[in-house]
XYZ file of C-alpha atoms in Angstrom:
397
model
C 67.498 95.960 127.095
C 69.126 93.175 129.672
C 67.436 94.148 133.102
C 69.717 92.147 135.911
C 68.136 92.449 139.732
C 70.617 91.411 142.236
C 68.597 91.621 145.934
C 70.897 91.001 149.051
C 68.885 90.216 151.896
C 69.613 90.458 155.146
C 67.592 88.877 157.791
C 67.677 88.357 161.642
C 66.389 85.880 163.249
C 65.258 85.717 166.945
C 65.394 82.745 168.925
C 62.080 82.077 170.842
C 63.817 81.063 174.309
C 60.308 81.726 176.424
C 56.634 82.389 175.255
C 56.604 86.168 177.324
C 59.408 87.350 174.784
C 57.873 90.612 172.446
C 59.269 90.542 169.526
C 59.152 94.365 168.301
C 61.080 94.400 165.142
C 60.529 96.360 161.942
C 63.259 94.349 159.432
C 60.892 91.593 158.216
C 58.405 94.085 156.931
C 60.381 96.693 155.637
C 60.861 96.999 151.862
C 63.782 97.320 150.600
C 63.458 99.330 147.169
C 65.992 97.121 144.895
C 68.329 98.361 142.099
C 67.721 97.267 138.573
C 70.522 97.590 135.943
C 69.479 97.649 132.508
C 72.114 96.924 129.887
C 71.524 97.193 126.467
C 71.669 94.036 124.215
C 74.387 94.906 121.546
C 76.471 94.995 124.821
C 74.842 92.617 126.885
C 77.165 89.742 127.285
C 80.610 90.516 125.999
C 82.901 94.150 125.695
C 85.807 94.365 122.743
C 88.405 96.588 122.440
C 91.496 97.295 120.910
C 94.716 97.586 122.772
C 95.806 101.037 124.615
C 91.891 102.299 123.099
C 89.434 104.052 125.232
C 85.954 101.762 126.134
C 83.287 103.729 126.421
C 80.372 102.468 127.726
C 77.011 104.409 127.578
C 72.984 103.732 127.493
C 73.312 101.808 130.500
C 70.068 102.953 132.729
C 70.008 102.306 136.593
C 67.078 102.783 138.866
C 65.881 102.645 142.019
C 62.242 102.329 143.100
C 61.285 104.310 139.786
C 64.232 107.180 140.276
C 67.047 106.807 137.958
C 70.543 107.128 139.140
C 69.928 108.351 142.225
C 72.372 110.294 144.531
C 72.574 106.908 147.269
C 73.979 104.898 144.562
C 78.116 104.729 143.838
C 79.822 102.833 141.076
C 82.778 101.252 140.656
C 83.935 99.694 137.552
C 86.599 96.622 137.927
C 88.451 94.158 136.030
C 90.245 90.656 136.940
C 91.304 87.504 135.167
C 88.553 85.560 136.429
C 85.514 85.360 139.271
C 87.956 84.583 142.057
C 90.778 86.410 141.167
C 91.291 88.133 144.571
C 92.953 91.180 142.777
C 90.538 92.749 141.004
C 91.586 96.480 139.316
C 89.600 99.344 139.665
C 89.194 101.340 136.346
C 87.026 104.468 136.964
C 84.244 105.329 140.029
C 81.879 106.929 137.532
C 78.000 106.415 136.145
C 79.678 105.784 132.717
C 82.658 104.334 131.659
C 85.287 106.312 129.588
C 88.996 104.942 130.073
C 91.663 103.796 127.988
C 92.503 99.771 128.634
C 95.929 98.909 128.797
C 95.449 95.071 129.477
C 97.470 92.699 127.796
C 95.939 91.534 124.558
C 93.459 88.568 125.309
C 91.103 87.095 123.083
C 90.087 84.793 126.132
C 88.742 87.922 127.908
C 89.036 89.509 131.136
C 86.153 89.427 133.768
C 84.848 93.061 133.588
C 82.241 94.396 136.478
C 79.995 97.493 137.352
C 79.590 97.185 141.003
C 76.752 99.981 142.101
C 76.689 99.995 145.622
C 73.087 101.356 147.367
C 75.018 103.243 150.155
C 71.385 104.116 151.955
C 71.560 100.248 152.769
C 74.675 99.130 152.279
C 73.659 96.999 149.125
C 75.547 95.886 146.360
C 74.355 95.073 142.801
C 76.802 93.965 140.101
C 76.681 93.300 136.148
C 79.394 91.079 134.485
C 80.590 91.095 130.885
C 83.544 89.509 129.148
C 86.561 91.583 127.779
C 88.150 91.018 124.990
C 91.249 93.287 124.383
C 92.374 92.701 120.534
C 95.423 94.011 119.191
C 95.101 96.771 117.294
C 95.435 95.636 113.777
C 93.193 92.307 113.151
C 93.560 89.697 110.557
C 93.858 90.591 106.629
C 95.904 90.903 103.663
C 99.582 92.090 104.821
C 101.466 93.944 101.511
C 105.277 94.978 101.463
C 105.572 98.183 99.262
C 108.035 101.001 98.929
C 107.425 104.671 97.938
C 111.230 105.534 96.470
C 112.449 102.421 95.169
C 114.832 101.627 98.171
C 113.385 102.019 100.890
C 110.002 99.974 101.825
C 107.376 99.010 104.765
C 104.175 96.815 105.326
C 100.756 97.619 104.785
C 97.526 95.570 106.155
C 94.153 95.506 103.863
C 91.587 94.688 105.968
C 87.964 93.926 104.915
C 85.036 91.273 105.022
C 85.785 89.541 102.263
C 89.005 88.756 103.681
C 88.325 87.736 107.072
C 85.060 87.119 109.370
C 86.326 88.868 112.405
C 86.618 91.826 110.479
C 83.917 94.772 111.837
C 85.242 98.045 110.087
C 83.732 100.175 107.795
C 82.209 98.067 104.888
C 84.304 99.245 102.003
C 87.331 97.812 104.318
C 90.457 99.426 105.999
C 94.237 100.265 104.875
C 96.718 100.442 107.390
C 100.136 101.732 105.682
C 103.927 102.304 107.366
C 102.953 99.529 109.823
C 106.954 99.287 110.033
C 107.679 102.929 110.463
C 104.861 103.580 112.782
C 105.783 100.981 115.630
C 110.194 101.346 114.989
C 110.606 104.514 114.274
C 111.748 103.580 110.045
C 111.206 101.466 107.243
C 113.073 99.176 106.653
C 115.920 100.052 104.804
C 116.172 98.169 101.814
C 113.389 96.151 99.621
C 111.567 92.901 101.075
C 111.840 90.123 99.054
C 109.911 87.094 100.741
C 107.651 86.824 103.251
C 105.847 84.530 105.432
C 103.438 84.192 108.185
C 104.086 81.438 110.697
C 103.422 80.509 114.410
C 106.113 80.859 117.206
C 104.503 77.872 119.703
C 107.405 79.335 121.898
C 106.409 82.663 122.776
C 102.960 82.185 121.589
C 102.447 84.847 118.881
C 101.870 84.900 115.109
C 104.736 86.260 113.393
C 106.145 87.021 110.139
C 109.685 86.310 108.681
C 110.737 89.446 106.562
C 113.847 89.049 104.261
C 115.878 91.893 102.599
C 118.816 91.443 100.700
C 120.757 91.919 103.668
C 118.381 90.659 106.413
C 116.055 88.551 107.896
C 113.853 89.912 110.831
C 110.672 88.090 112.804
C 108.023 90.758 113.068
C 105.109 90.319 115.315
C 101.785 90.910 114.281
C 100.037 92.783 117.295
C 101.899 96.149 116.457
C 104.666 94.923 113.832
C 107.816 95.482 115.774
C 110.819 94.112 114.926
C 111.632 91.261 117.300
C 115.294 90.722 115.720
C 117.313 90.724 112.372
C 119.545 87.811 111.183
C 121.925 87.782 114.114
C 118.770 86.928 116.176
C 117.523 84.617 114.076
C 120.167 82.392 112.827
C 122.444 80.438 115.818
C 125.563 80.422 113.219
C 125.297 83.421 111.168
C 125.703 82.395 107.453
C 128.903 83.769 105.745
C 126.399 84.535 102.914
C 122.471 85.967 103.323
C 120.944 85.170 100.060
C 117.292 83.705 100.557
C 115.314 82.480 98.070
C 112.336 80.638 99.460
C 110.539 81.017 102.702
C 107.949 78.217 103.580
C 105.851 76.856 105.844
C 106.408 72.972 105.986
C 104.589 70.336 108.934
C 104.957 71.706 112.066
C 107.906 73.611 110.737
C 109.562 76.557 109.154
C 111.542 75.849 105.928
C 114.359 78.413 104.851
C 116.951 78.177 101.521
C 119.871 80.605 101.570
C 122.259 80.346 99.434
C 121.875 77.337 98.353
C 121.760 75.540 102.177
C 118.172 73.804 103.563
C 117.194 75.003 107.236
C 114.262 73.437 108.687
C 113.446 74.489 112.488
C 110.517 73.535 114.262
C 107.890 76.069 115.069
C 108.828 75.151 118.893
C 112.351 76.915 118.381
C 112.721 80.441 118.249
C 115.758 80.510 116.299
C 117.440 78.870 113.182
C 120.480 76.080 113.675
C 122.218 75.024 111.199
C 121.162 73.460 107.514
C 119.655 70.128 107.856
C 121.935 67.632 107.839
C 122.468 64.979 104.710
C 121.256 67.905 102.253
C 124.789 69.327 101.929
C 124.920 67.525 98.604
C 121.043 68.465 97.813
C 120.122 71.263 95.717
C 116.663 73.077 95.125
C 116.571 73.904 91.821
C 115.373 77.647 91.382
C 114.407 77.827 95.052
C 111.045 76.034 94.099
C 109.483 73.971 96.433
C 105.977 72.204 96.721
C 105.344 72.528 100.670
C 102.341 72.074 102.592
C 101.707 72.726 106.291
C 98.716 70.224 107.228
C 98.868 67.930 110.074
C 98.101 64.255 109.479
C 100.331 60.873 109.069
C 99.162 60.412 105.637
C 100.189 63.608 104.294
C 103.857 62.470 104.382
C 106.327 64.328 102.962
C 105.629 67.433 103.276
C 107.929 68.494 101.156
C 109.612 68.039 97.018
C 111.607 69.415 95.120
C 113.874 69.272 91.847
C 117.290 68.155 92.187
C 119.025 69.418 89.003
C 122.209 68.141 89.757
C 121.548 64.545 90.397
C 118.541 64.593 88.350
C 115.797 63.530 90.503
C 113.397 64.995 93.064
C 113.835 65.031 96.428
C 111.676 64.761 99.486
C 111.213 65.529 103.085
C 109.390 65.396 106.890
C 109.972 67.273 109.892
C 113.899 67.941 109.263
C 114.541 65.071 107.574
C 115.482 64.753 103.782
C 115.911 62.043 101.136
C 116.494 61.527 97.223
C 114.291 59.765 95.350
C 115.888 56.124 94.391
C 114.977 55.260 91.059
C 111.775 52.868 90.968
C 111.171 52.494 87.163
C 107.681 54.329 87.743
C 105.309 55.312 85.203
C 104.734 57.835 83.859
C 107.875 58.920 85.140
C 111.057 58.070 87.182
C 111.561 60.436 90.007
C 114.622 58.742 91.273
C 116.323 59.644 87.220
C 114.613 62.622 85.661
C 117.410 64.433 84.537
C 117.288 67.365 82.559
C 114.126 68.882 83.559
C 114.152 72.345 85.059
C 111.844 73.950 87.835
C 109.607 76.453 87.536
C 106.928 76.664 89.830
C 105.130 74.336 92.646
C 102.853 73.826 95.199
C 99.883 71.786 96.334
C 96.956 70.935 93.976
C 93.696 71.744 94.402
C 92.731 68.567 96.100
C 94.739 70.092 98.662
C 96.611 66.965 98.977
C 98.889 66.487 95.452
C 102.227 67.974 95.469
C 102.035 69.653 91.570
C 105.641 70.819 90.038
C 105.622 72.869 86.838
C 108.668 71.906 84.900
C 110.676 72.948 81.867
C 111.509 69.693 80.007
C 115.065 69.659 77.619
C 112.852 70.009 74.163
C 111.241 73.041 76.283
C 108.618 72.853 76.673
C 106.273 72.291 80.214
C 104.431 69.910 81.704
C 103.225 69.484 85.447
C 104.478 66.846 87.365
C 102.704 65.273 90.434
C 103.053 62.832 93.309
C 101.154 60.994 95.058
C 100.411 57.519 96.907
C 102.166 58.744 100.542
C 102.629 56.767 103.081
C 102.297 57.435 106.790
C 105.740 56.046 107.047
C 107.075 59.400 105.317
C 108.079 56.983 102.146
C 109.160 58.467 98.909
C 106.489 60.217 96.941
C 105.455 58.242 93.894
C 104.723 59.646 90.424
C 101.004 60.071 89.698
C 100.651 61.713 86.430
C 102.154 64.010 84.116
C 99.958 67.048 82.510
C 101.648 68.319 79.041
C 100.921 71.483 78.210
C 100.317 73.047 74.997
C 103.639 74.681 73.410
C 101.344 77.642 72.168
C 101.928 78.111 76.318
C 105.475 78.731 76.453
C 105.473 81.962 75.838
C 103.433 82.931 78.539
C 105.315 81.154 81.038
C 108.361 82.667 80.213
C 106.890 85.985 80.535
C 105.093 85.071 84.096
């Protein structure tokens, strides 16, 4: 247990004008029993809870002079943004606290008080935690599923293996109809890509969601649908076809039919495709992408060009094709006849890796590296054959 003594003192003070003055006051020798608040430790410092939840706070033992909770003592039980915030709300006037908080979500956490007041002598004691209000689904595994086949919605898995701020039950939590719960109905069709991202706009994780007929932002607090695809594209494409979400440097990254959109995590909704890649195709909507900050990480972004026969390249809404260098062990500027399969960053967390179908097919992984801070086209590192015995398998993945 935390015990936390506040004593308020009050003391008067005479002013000796003349030698013949009798001072016949009591107040400097009379004790004032103090109250002690005990708190215990699992709660000593700092309160959670979820969202629209009821906090309930119990085991917290007050005394006076040896008497606990006696009748001269009240209790009020307050919250604010900070020490001085001058308008402070008042939650509940009981001994214990039972209430449902409706606080914005904050994981910066509200100043929360229990103010007992000692009403014999007009004394107030206080004890101060912090308040964190979460949202009430936490980090974890988020699954798109569908019971009949046309229909589907979004489950969460959480569990500590998945996240550190996770404090359920051990063997973990499922959250289903995550979609249905907060809107009212699945959504109506399958999903076929999504991806998590930051909106630095309104300041809230969110996920992109495509359908074969939409594309909504979902946010992650209670997953409600924010807006479909007349929300989230500026010029509404005459087609919806995606095939690749992505998260790129300090951007989102979207194909659709064929077009490039890039828009910056800063903008809340999708322009147009990114100009000078009206003559660029992605071949089989594979891309090797990767999100980390840093100069030397440029591009961010390659890709197979089938049509011209050479990989492309890009940073931050900006996109080149490779010019041909000559390079060994292979051109990227004139590669023709190669097809995509599959891509993404090594795991040096730093090589952009392609797995690629050559003409005699069979595969080989392709990767790039030597990049410059001056976003300069990728150079070819090496080139890992694999096995023919391994076809086979890749077709069927």
């Amino acid at each position: 247990m935390r015990k936390h003594t506040l004593y308020l003192l009050l003391a008067g003070w005479g002013l000796l004008a003349a030698s013949c003055y009798d001072d016949k006051s009591t107040l400097q020798t009379t004790h004032i029993p103090p109250v002690e608040i005990e708190v215990p430790e699992a709660i000593a410092s700092q309160l959670t809870v979820v969202h629209n939840a009821r906090l309930d706070i119990t085991g917290i033992r007050i005394t006076k002079d040896g008497r606990e909770n006696p009748e001269e003592l009240t209790y009020e039980w307050t919250v604010s943004q900070t020490d001085n915030d001058s308008e402070a709300i008042s939650l509940a006037t009981t001994r214990e606290f039972h209430e449902v908080i409706d606080l914005p979500i904050s994981s910066k956490g509200y100043l929360f008080l229990l103010t007992v007041t000692d009403t014999a002598h007009d004394l107030k004691y206080q004890y101060k935690w912090t308040l964190i209000v979460t949202a009430q689904f936490n980090e974890g595994l988020v699954v798109a599923y569908t019971r009949d086949g046309t229909t589907s919605d979004l489950g969460l898995i959480m569990h500590p293996q998945l996240t550190e701020t996770y404090s359920g039950a051990e063997q973990g939590t499922v959250e289903k109809e995550l979609i249905s719960r907060r809107n009212g109905s699945p959504f109506p069709s399958a999903v076929t890509h999504m991806l998590y991202t930051y909106d630095k706009t309104d300041k809230k994780n969110i996920l992109w969601v495509s359908t074969d007929d939409d594309l909504m932002r979902v946010e992650t607090d209670y997953y409600e649908i924010l807006g479909h695809k007349e929300d989230a594209f500026v010029y509404l494409p005459g087609k919806l076809d995606i095939r690749s979400l992505l998260n790129t440097y300090q951007c989102t990254m979207i194909l659709n039919d064929g077009d490039i959109y890039e828009t910056l995590l800063s903008r809340g909704r999708i322009s147009t495709p990114v100009s000078g890649t009206e003559t660029m195709t992605v071949d089989n909507g594979v891309v090797s992408a990767h999100s980390a900050p840093g100069s030397t990480r440029k591009p961010s972004t390659i890709f197979y060009d089938r049509e011209q026969g050479k990989f492309c390249y890009g940073y931050n809404q900006t996109f080149y094709a490779c010019g041909s260098v000559g390079s060994s062990p292979f051109d990227p500027g004139n590669a023709p006849g190669l097809r995509c399969i599959a891509g993404g960053i090594s795991i040096d967390n730093a090589t952009h890796t392609l797995l690629m179908r050559k003409a005699d097919g069979n595969h080989a992984l392709y990767t790039f590296g030597n990049y410059s801070a001056s976003a300069g086209a990728p150079a070819a590192k090496l080139i890992y054959d694999i096995p023919a015995e391994a076809n086979a398998l890749i077709a069927e993945a």
